Coordinates of C-alpha atoms in Angstrom, one line a residue:
M1 CA 40.9 -58.5 41.8
S2 CA 44.0 -56.8 42.8
A3 CA 44.1 -53.0 43.2
S4 CA 47.6 -53.0 41.4
R5 CA 46.3 -54.6 38.4
P6 CA 43.5 -52.1 37.1
N7 CA 41.3 -52.9 33.7
I8 CA 42.1 -50.2 31.1
L9 CA 40.2 -48.6 29.2
W10 CA 41.7 -47.2 26.0
Y11 CA 40.1 -45.3 23.8
C12 CA 42.1 -44.2 20.1
T13 CA 40.8 -42.4 17.5
D14 CA 41.3 -42.2 13.7
Q15 CA 43.1 -39.3 12.4
Q16 CA 42.5 -36.2 15.8
R17 CA 45.2 -33.1 15.6
F18 CA 46.4 -32.5 19.1
D19 CA 44.3 -29.2 19.4
T20 CA 41.4 -29.8 19.4
I21 CA 40.5 -30.2 23.3
R22 CA 38.4 -26.9 24.6
A23 CA 40.4 -27.7 27.8
L24 CA 44.0 -27.8 26.2
G25 CA 43.7 -24.5 24.6
N26 CA 40.6 -24.6 22.1
P27 CA 38.4 -22.4 23.1
H28 CA 35.7 -23.2 20.3
I29 CA 35.1 -26.7 20.3
A30 CA 32.6 -28.4 22.8
T31 CA 34.9 -31.2 24.4
T32 CA 33.4 -31.7 28.2
N33 CA 33.9 -34.7 28.7
L34 CA 37.4 -35.3 27.6
D35 CA 38.6 -31.6 29.4
R36 CA 37.3 -33.5 32.6
M37 CA 39.7 -36.5 32.0
K38 CA 42.3 -33.2 31.4
N39 CA 41.3 -32.4 35.0
R40 CA 41.3 -35.8 36.3
G41 CA 45.0 -37.2 35.0
V42 CA 47.2 -36.2 32.6
A43 CA 47.6 -34.4 29.5
F44 CA 50.7 -34.7 27.1
R45 CA 50.9 -31.7 25.4
Q46 CA 53.8 -32.6 23.6
A47 CA 52.8 -36.4 21.5
Y48 CA 54.0 -37.9 18.5
A49 CA 53.0 -40.4 16.6
Q50 CA 55.7 -42.7 14.9
S51 CA 54.3 -42.6 11.5
P52 CA 51.6 -40.4 10.2
V53 CA 49.6 -42.8 8.6
C54 CA 47.5 -45.6 9.6
T55 CA 48.7 -49.1 9.8
P56 CA 52.0 -48.1 10.8
S57 CA 51.5 -46.1 13.5
R58 CA 48.6 -48.6 15.1
A59 CA 51.8 -51.4 14.7
S60 CA 53.5 -48.8 16.8
F61 CA 51.7 -48.1 19.9
L62 CA 50.5 -51.6 20.1
T63 CA 53.4 -53.3 19.7
G64 CA 55.4 -51.0 21.7
R65 CA 58.0 -50.8 18.7
Y66 CA 59.3 -48.4 15.7
P67 CA 58.1 -49.0 12.0
S68 CA 62.2 -49.3 11.2
S69 CA 61.7 -53.0 13.8
T70 CA 57.7 -54.0 13.5
H71 CA 58.6 -53.0 9.5
V72 CA 55.2 -52.3 9.2
H73 CA 55.9 -49.2 7.0
R74 CA 52.3 -49.4 5.0
N75 CA 48.9 -48.9 5.0
G76 CA 47.6 -52.2 2.6
C77 CA 49.4 -54.9 3.7
S78 CA 48.9 -58.6 3.3
H79 CA 49.3 -58.9 7.0
F80 CA 51.0 -58.2 10.0
P81 CA 53.9 -59.8 10.7
Q82 CA 53.8 -63.2 12.7
S83 CA 56.7 -62.4 14.9
E84 CA 55.6 -59.1 16.3
T85 CA 53.5 -59.4 19.9
L86 CA 50.6 -57.1 20.6
V87 CA 50.7 -55.9 24.2
T88 CA 47.1 -57.0 24.2
K89 CA 48.4 -60.5 23.8
L90 CA 50.9 -59.7 26.7
L91 CA 48.2 -58.9 28.9
A92 CA 46.1 -61.6 28.3
D93 CA 48.7 -63.8 28.4
A94 CA 48.6 -62.1 31.7
G95 CA 45.3 -62.6 32.8
Y96 CA 43.7 -60.0 31.6
D97 CA 40.3 -60.3 29.2
C98 CA 40.7 -58.9 26.2
G99 CA 38.9 -57.6 23.9
L100 CA 38.2 -55.5 21.1
V101 CA 35.3 -53.2 19.5
G102 CA 36.1 -51.0 16.4
K103 CA 38.7 -50.6 14.2
L104 CA 42.2 -53.0 14.3
H105 CA 44.4 -52.0 10.3
L106 CA 46.9 -53.7 11.0
A107 CA 46.9 -54.9 7.4
S108 CA 44.9 -54.5 4.6
A109 CA 41.0 -54.4 5.3
A110 CA 40.3 -53.6 1.4
G111 CA 38.4 -56.8 0.6
G112 CA 36.7 -58.0 3.8
M113 CA 38.1 -58.0 7.9
E114 CA 42.0 -58.5 7.6
P115 CA 43.9 -61.6 8.5
R116 CA 43.7 -61.5 12.5
V117 CA 46.8 -62.9 14.7
D118 CA 47.3 -63.9 18.3
D119 CA 46.2 -60.7 19.0
G120 CA 44.9 -61.3 22.4
Y121 CA 40.9 -61.1 22.0
R122 CA 38.6 -62.7 23.4
L123 CA 35.7 -59.9 21.9
F124 CA 36.5 -59.5 19.0
E125 CA 33.5 -56.5 17.3
W126 CA 35.6 -55.3 14.4
S127 CA 34.4 -52.0 12.2
H128 CA 37.2 -50.8 10.1
H129 CA 35.2 -48.0 8.4
P130 CA 31.8 -47.4 9.0
M131 CA 30.7 -46.9 5.3
P132 CA 29.3 -50.2 3.3
G133 CA 31.4 -51.8 1.0
A134 CA 33.6 -55.0 0.9
D135 CA 33.9 -55.2 4.5
S136 CA 29.7 -54.9 5.3
D137 CA 29.1 -59.5 6.1
D138 CA 32.3 -59.2 8.3
N139 CA 31.3 -55.4 9.7
A140 CA 30.0 -56.0 13.5
Y141 CA 28.8 -52.8 13.6
H142 CA 27.3 -53.2 10.0
K143 CA 25.3 -56.0 11.4
W144 CA 24.3 -54.1 14.6
L145 CA 22.6 -52.0 11.8
L146 CA 21.0 -54.6 10.7
N147 CA 20.0 -57.6 14.4
E148 CA 19.4 -55.2 16.4
K149 CA 18.6 -51.9 14.4
N150 CA 16.4 -53.1 11.6
I151 CA 18.1 -50.7 9.1
D152 CA 19.9 -51.8 6.3
P153 CA 23.7 -49.7 6.0
K154 CA 23.2 -49.0 2.4
Q155 CA 20.2 -47.5 2.5
L156 CA 21.5 -45.6 5.6
Y157 CA 24.5 -44.4 3.9
A158 CA 23.1 -43.5 0.5
S159 CA 21.8 -40.4 2.0
V160 CA 25.5 -39.1 3.2
S161 CA 26.4 -37.4 0.0
G162 CA 29.8 -38.2 0.6
F163 CA 32.7 -34.8 1.5
C164 CA 32.1 -32.0 4.4
C165 CA 28.7 -33.2 4.4
A166 CA 25.8 -34.4 7.3
G167 CA 26.6 -37.8 8.0
V168 CA 23.9 -40.5 10.1
P169 CA 21.9 -39.6 12.9
A170 CA 23.8 -39.5 16.3
E171 CA 22.0 -42.4 17.5
V172 CA 22.6 -44.5 15.1
H173 CA 26.3 -43.7 14.2
Q174 CA 29.7 -45.7 14.5
T175 CA 31.1 -44.1 17.3
T176 CA 27.2 -44.4 19.2
W177 CA 27.8 -48.0 18.3
A178 CA 31.3 -48.3 20.2
T179 CA 29.9 -47.4 22.8
E180 CA 26.4 -49.7 23.1
L181 CA 29.4 -52.4 23.1
A182 CA 31.2 -51.2 25.8
L183 CA 28.8 -51.2 27.4
R184 CA 27.7 -54.4 27.6
F185 CA 31.7 -55.3 27.7
I186 CA 31.8 -53.8 30.5
D187 CA 29.2 -54.9 32.4
Q188 CA 30.0 -59.0 31.8
K189 CA 30.9 -60.8 34.8
R190 CA 34.2 -61.9 35.3
S191 CA 36.4 -62.3 38.4
Q192 CA 39.7 -61.1 36.5
P193 CA 40.7 -57.6 35.0
W194 CA 40.0 -56.4 31.7
L195 CA 41.1 -54.8 28.7
L196 CA 38.3 -52.9 27.0
S197 CA 40.9 -51.6 23.1
I198 CA 38.2 -49.0 21.0
N199 CA 38.6 -47.7 17.8
V200 CA 36.2 -45.8 16.6
F201 CA 36.4 -44.4 12.6
D202 CA 36.3 -40.3 13.6
P203 CA 36.9 -37.9 13.3
H204 CA 38.9 -39.5 9.6
P205 CA 36.9 -38.3 6.5
P206 CA 35.3 -37.4 4.7
F207 CA 33.9 -35.4 8.0
D208 CA 30.3 -36.6 8.3
P209 CA 29.0 -35.8 11.4
P210 CA 25.1 -35.7 12.4
R211 CA 23.7 -32.9 11.9
S212 CA 22.5 -33.1 15.1
H213 CA 26.2 -32.5 16.2
L214 CA 27.0 -29.8 13.0
D215 CA 24.3 -27.7 13.5
R216 CA 26.2 -27.0 17.0
Y217 CA 29.0 -25.2 14.8
D218 CA 28.8 -22.1 12.6
A219 CA 31.8 -22.4 11.0
S220 CA 32.2 -18.6 9.8
T221 CA 33.3 -17.9 13.9
L222 CA 36.3 -20.9 13.0
P223 CA 39.6 -19.3 12.4
P224 CA 40.6 -20.7 9.4
P225 CA 43.2 -23.6 8.5
L226 CA 47.2 -22.3 8.7
F227 CA 47.9 -20.8 5.4
R228 CA 50.0 -18.2 3.4
E229 CA 49.6 -18.0 -0.5
T230 CA 53.2 -18.4 -0.5
D231 CA 52.9 -22.2 0.5
L232 CA 50.9 -22.5 -2.9
E233 CA 54.4 -22.3 -4.3
R234 CA 56.2 -23.9 -1.6
Q235 CA 54.1 -27.0 -2.1
N236 CA 55.2 -27.4 -5.6
A237 CA 58.4 -28.3 -4.0
F238 CA 57.3 -31.5 -3.1
R239 CA 55.4 -32.6 -6.4
H240 CA 57.6 -35.8 -6.3
V241 CA 56.3 -37.2 -2.6
S242 CA 54.0 -39.7 -3.5
Q243 CA 50.9 -38.8 -1.5
Q244 CA 50.2 -35.5 -2.8
S245 CA 48.3 -34.5 -5.5
T246 CA 49.8 -32.4 -8.1
V247 CA 47.0 -33.8 -10.8
A248 CA 43.5 -33.6 -9.4
V249 CA 43.3 -30.5 -8.6
D250 CA 43.4 -27.7 -11.1
P251 CA 44.5 -23.4 -9.4
N252 CA 42.4 -22.2 -11.5
G253 CA 39.0 -24.5 -10.3
S254 CA 39.1 -27.5 -9.7
D255 CA 36.3 -29.9 -8.7
P256 CA 35.8 -30.9 -5.8
K257 CA 34.7 -34.2 -6.4
I258 CA 37.7 -34.9 -8.1
L259 CA 39.6 -34.0 -5.2
H260 CA 37.0 -36.4 -3.1
D261 CA 37.8 -39.2 -5.3
V262 CA 41.2 -39.3 -6.0
A263 CA 42.6 -38.1 -2.8
Q264 CA 40.3 -39.5 -0.4
A265 CA 43.1 -41.3 2.3
D266 CA 45.9 -39.4 0.8
T267 CA 47.6 -35.5 1.6
A268 CA 45.8 -33.6 -1.4
M269 CA 47.0 -30.1 -2.4
I270 CA 44.3 -27.3 -2.1
P271 CA 43.7 -23.9 -3.8
P272 CA 42.4 -22.3 -1.1
T273 CA 40.0 -20.1 -4.4
N274 CA 38.2 -23.9 -4.3
F275 CA 38.1 -24.3 -0.2
D276 CA 35.9 -24.1 2.6
G277 CA 38.3 -24.8 5.1
R278 CA 35.8 -23.2 8.1
Q279 CA 33.5 -25.8 7.0
V280 CA 36.1 -28.7 6.7
K281 CA 36.9 -27.3 10.7
A282 CA 33.2 -27.1 11.3
A283 CA 32.0 -30.4 10.1
Y284 CA 35.6 -32.2 12.2
Y285 CA 34.9 -30.3 15.1
A286 CA 31.2 -31.7 15.6
M287 CA 32.4 -35.2 14.7
I288 CA 34.6 -35.0 17.4
E289 CA 32.1 -33.3 20.2
L290 CA 30.1 -37.2 19.6
I291 CA 33.4 -38.9 20.0
D292 CA 33.4 -36.6 23.4
E293 CA 29.8 -38.5 24.2
Q294 CA 30.5 -41.3 23.9
F295 CA 32.9 -41.5 25.3
G296 CA 31.3 -39.0 28.1
R297 CA 28.9 -42.5 28.5
I298 CA 31.3 -45.0 28.8
V299 CA 33.3 -42.8 31.6
E300 CA 29.9 -42.2 33.4
H301 CA 28.9 -45.8 33.9
L302 CA 32.7 -46.9 35.1
D303 CA 31.6 -43.9 38.2
S304 CA 28.1 -45.4 38.5
T305 CA 28.9 -49.3 38.6
G306 CA 31.8 -48.5 40.9
Q307 CA 35.0 -49.8 38.6
L308 CA 35.9 -45.9 38.4
E309 CA 38.8 -45.8 40.7
N310 CA 40.2 -49.5 39.0
T311 CA 40.2 -48.5 35.9
L312 CA 43.6 -47.4 33.5
I313 CA 42.0 -44.8 30.8
V314 CA 44.1 -43.9 27.9
F315 CA 43.0 -41.4 25.1
H316 CA 44.7 -40.9 21.6
S317 CA 44.9 -40.6 18.2
D318 CA 46.6 -43.0 15.8
H319 CA 47.9 -39.3 14.0
G320 CA 46.5 -35.9 12.8
E321 CA 44.5 -34.6 9.8
L322 CA 46.4 -31.5 7.8
L323 CA 42.8 -29.9 7.6
G324 CA 43.6 -27.6 5.6
D325 CA 47.0 -26.1 6.6
H326 CA 49.0 -25.3 4.7
G327 CA 47.0 -25.5 1.6
L328 CA 46.4 -29.2 2.5
L329 CA 44.4 -31.9 3.2
Y330 CA 43.8 -35.3 4.5
K331 CA 47.6 -37.3 5.6
G332 CA 50.7 -38.6 3.7
C333 CA 53.9 -38.1 3.7
R334 CA 54.6 -34.9 5.4
F335 CA 54.8 -34.2 9.3
F336 CA 53.3 -31.0 10.1
E337 CA 52.1 -30.7 13.7
G338 CA 48.4 -31.2 12.2
L339 CA 49.6 -34.5 11.0
V340 CA 52.1 -36.0 13.4
H341 CA 51.4 -34.0 16.8
V342 CA 48.1 -35.5 18.6
P343 CA 46.2 -36.1 22.0
L344 CA 47.6 -38.5 24.3
M345 CA 45.8 -38.7 27.9
F346 CA 45.8 -40.8 31.2
M347 CA 43.7 -41.2 34.6
W348 CA 43.7 -44.1 36.5
K349 CA 41.1 -42.3 39.4
G350 CA 43.3 -42.0 43.0
R351 CA 46.8 -43.6 41.4
F352 CA 47.9 -41.1 38.5
V353 CA 47.7 -37.1 39.9
E354 CA 45.3 -35.0 38.5
D355 CA 45.3 -31.5 36.1
L356 CA 48.6 -32.3 35.2
E357 CA 49.7 -31.2 31.6
S358 CA 53.3 -32.2 30.7
D359 CA 55.8 -31.1 28.5
A360 CA 57.7 -33.4 28.1
L361 CA 58.4 -35.2 23.9
V362 CA 56.5 -38.3 24.4
E363 CA 55.1 -41.4 21.4
L364 CA 52.4 -43.0 20.9
V365 CA 55.3 -46.5 21.3
D366 CA 55.5 -45.3 24.5
I367 CA 52.0 -46.1 25.8
A368 CA 52.7 -49.9 25.5
P369 CA 55.2 -50.3 28.2
T370 CA 53.0 -48.5 30.2
L371 CA 50.3 -50.1 30.0
L372 CA 52.6 -53.3 31.1
E373 CA 54.2 -51.3 34.4
A374 CA 50.8 -50.3 35.3
A375 CA 49.6 -53.5 35.2
G376 CA 52.3 -55.7 37.3
C377 CA 53.6 -56.9 33.8
E378 CA 57.4 -57.5 32.5
V379 CA 58.5 -55.3 29.7
P380 CA 60.3 -57.4 27.7
D381 CA 63.8 -56.6 25.8
S382 CA 62.6 -56.2 22.8
M383 CA 59.7 -53.4 23.4
Q384 CA 61.1 -49.7 22.4
G385 CA 59.1 -47.6 24.1
K386 CA 60.1 -46.1 27.1
S387 CA 57.3 -46.2 30.2
L388 CA 56.0 -42.8 31.5
M389 CA 54.7 -44.0 34.6
G390 CA 57.1 -41.9 36.7
I391 CA 55.5 -39.1 35.3
L392 CA 51.9 -40.7 35.3
T393 CA 52.6 -41.3 39.2
G394 CA 54.3 -38.0 39.9
Q395 CA 57.5 -40.2 40.7
K396 CA 59.4 -38.1 37.9
Q397 CA 59.8 -34.5 37.0
P398 CA 56.9 -33.6 34.5
D399 CA 59.4 -31.6 32.1
Y400 CA 61.0 -34.3 30.5
H401 CA 60.8 -38.4 29.0
K402 CA 62.7 -38.0 26.1
S403 CA 65.5 -35.6 24.3
I404 CA 63.8 -36.2 20.5
V405 CA 61.4 -38.2 19.2
V406 CA 60.8 -39.2 15.8
S407 CA 58.3 -40.3 12.8
E408 CA 58.3 -42.1 9.7
F409 CA 56.4 -42.5 6.1
N410 CA 58.2 -45.8 4.0
D411 CA 55.8 -45.4 1.1
A412 CA 53.0 -46.1 3.4
L413 CA 50.2 -45.2 2.0
G414 CA 51.2 -47.4 -2.0
S415 CA 53.2 -44.5 -4.3
A416 CA 51.1 -43.5 -7.3
K417 CA 52.6 -45.6 -11.2
E418 CA 54.3 -42.0 -12.1
Y419 CA 56.5 -41.6 -8.5
Q420 CA 59.5 -44.1 -7.3
P421 CA 58.2 -45.0 -4.0
T422 CA 59.3 -42.4 -0.9
H423 CA 60.6 -43.0 2.3
A424 CA 60.6 -39.6 4.6
T425 CA 61.6 -39.3 8.4
M426 CA 61.3 -36.3 10.8
S427 CA 63.3 -36.0 14.6
F428 CA 62.1 -33.2 16.7
D429 CA 63.3 -32.1 19.9
G430 CA 61.4 -29.9 21.4
R431 CA 61.7 -27.0 19.1
I432 CA 63.5 -28.1 15.8
K433 CA 62.0 -29.8 13.9
V434 CA 64.4 -31.9 11.2
I435 CA 62.7 -33.6 8.0
V436 CA 63.8 -35.9 5.2
Y437 CA 63.2 -36.6 1.9
H438 CA 65.9 -39.3 1.4
D439 CA 66.7 -39.5 -1.7
L440 CA 65.1 -36.3 -3.1
N441 CA 67.9 -34.3 -2.2
L442 CA 64.7 -32.6 -0.2
G443 CA 64.1 -31.4 3.4
E444 CA 62.4 -29.4 6.0
I445 CA 63.9 -27.6 9.2
F446 CA 61.3 -25.9 11.5
D447 CA 62.2 -23.5 14.4
L448 CA 58.6 -24.4 16.1
E449 CA 59.8 -21.7 19.2
K450 CA 60.0 -19.0 16.3
D451 CA 57.9 -20.5 13.9
P452 CA 55.2 -22.0 15.9
G453 CA 53.3 -22.6 12.4
E454 CA 56.5 -24.3 10.3
F455 CA 55.7 -21.8 7.9
S456 CA 59.3 -20.7 7.3
N457 CA 61.8 -23.6 6.0
L458 CA 64.5 -23.1 7.2
W459 CA 67.1 -26.4 4.9
D460 CA 68.4 -23.6 2.6
S461 CA 68.8 -20.6 5.2
P462 CA 72.4 -19.4 5.2
E463 CA 71.6 -19.1 9.6
L464 CA 71.5 -22.3 9.2
A465 CA 74.5 -23.1 7.8
D466 CA 77.0 -23.8 10.6
V467 CA 74.9 -25.6 12.7
K468 CA 72.7 -28.0 9.9
P469 CA 74.8 -31.1 10.0
E470 CA 74.7 -31.2 13.6
L471 CA 71.4 -31.2 13.0
L472 CA 71.5 -34.4 10.8
V473 CA 73.6 -36.3 12.4
R474 CA 71.4 -35.9 15.4
H475 CA 68.3 -37.0 12.8
M476 CA 70.5 -39.3 11.5
D477 CA 71.6 -41.1 14.9
A478 CA 68.1 -40.2 16.2
V479 CA 66.5 -42.3 13.3
M480 CA 69.0 -44.9 13.4
A481 CA 68.1 -46.0 16.9
T482 CA 65.0 -47.1 16.3
S483 CA 66.3 -50.2 14.7
W484 CA 65.9 -53.2 16.7
A485 CA 69.6 -54.4 17.7
G486 CA 67.3 -57.6 16.9
I487 CA 67.6 -61.4 18.6
E488 CA 69.6 -61.7 21.9
R489 CA 73.8 -62.5 21.6
V490 CA 74.3 -65.2 24.1
G491 CA 77.8 -65.7 22.8
R492 CA 80.7 -64.0 21.6
F493 CA 80.5 -66.3 18.5

């Protein structure tokens, strides 16, 4: 195998915020192995997802194309467009042995395994989520429990009570299963380079880490979510935005079970009197600590088998989690930092810069062209992301990659019957964040330099009256730039 064609370990978590790595500024969480990766590689401190929900985000970073070009805007899609090409397919065609363990979520998995496309994966150990359901016959994690652990998934998860609780033991957790299968794939005999996509379900709700990990956190010592009393009143302006619950929660005392059932996957408005944000954060951090441990097992195995020096590792999440900030939980049609700002780190021993924290604005859509360039493959003209290899190798200054980043929500979770579908777009230049909720006469402008907590919406502020038109034009230009020009032009007419 040529040293110029690295193995690729691609580890993607589900719903992990940017501020969940100790070495990058969070002293309340234990992430020993992610800290070590940061020290041995490059961490991008300003990485943004192209959508605040799963499927459109995953479609973007797997194709290197924005949602407006893939036309993959929603969770629950009937299929993934055959016209789109995954970067894993391109790498497979270039000679890589590709494998997937865990989630893919390019189309609906509500009734069983999602319909596959020509994805390039030889190994396809699919597990959308760990809980027993309609997909159990197709869920590779459940098969592992039954066939190798002699455990019935339904019985195992019957003891998990739901929202914010202790879950199954670490040794039979889906995150651990993913590591076990990853090690088997890595150890297979082959003459070509490999790519392994690992997509665990955590730290996605219902916030149910193993008891062993939950007990490591004292919720009372954790900082509470970002919240002011004015948030409750402010969120009323968004009552017509789809995927924000307005009826499931009674400010005078809601039933937590109703909150969980109605808004399990959606943005939910929550009253502080009925929500222990620190306890949810403790469970969330415990889930990430298990991820950190299992991720570390894989990296250690690569090192012990002599493969680490020729393995490019990328770690990130598909989007974040509101985690109680501003009285909101889960995900949906909002663009607060906790939801669209994600961790993104790269490591390739001896080839990439070490211990670099880059403040450049980057996007998840940039991952695919980066992997292609690292593998010595041509980047297709249709791929809209911009390779990060210059920064990773030290050939370019680490403080600039793009002038603006974009994220989009377009009816992404399926609108409630009483609401029209919501389409919203965000642009961010590293300081000013502009958000437009189209057809709702609603918007947000935040100055993150003065207001990092995003408490002060400047949309109607007199102090921005003179510059607001300019900001909106720039926003429109940035959003329109995500639409691909399409089929190659070969003549004047």
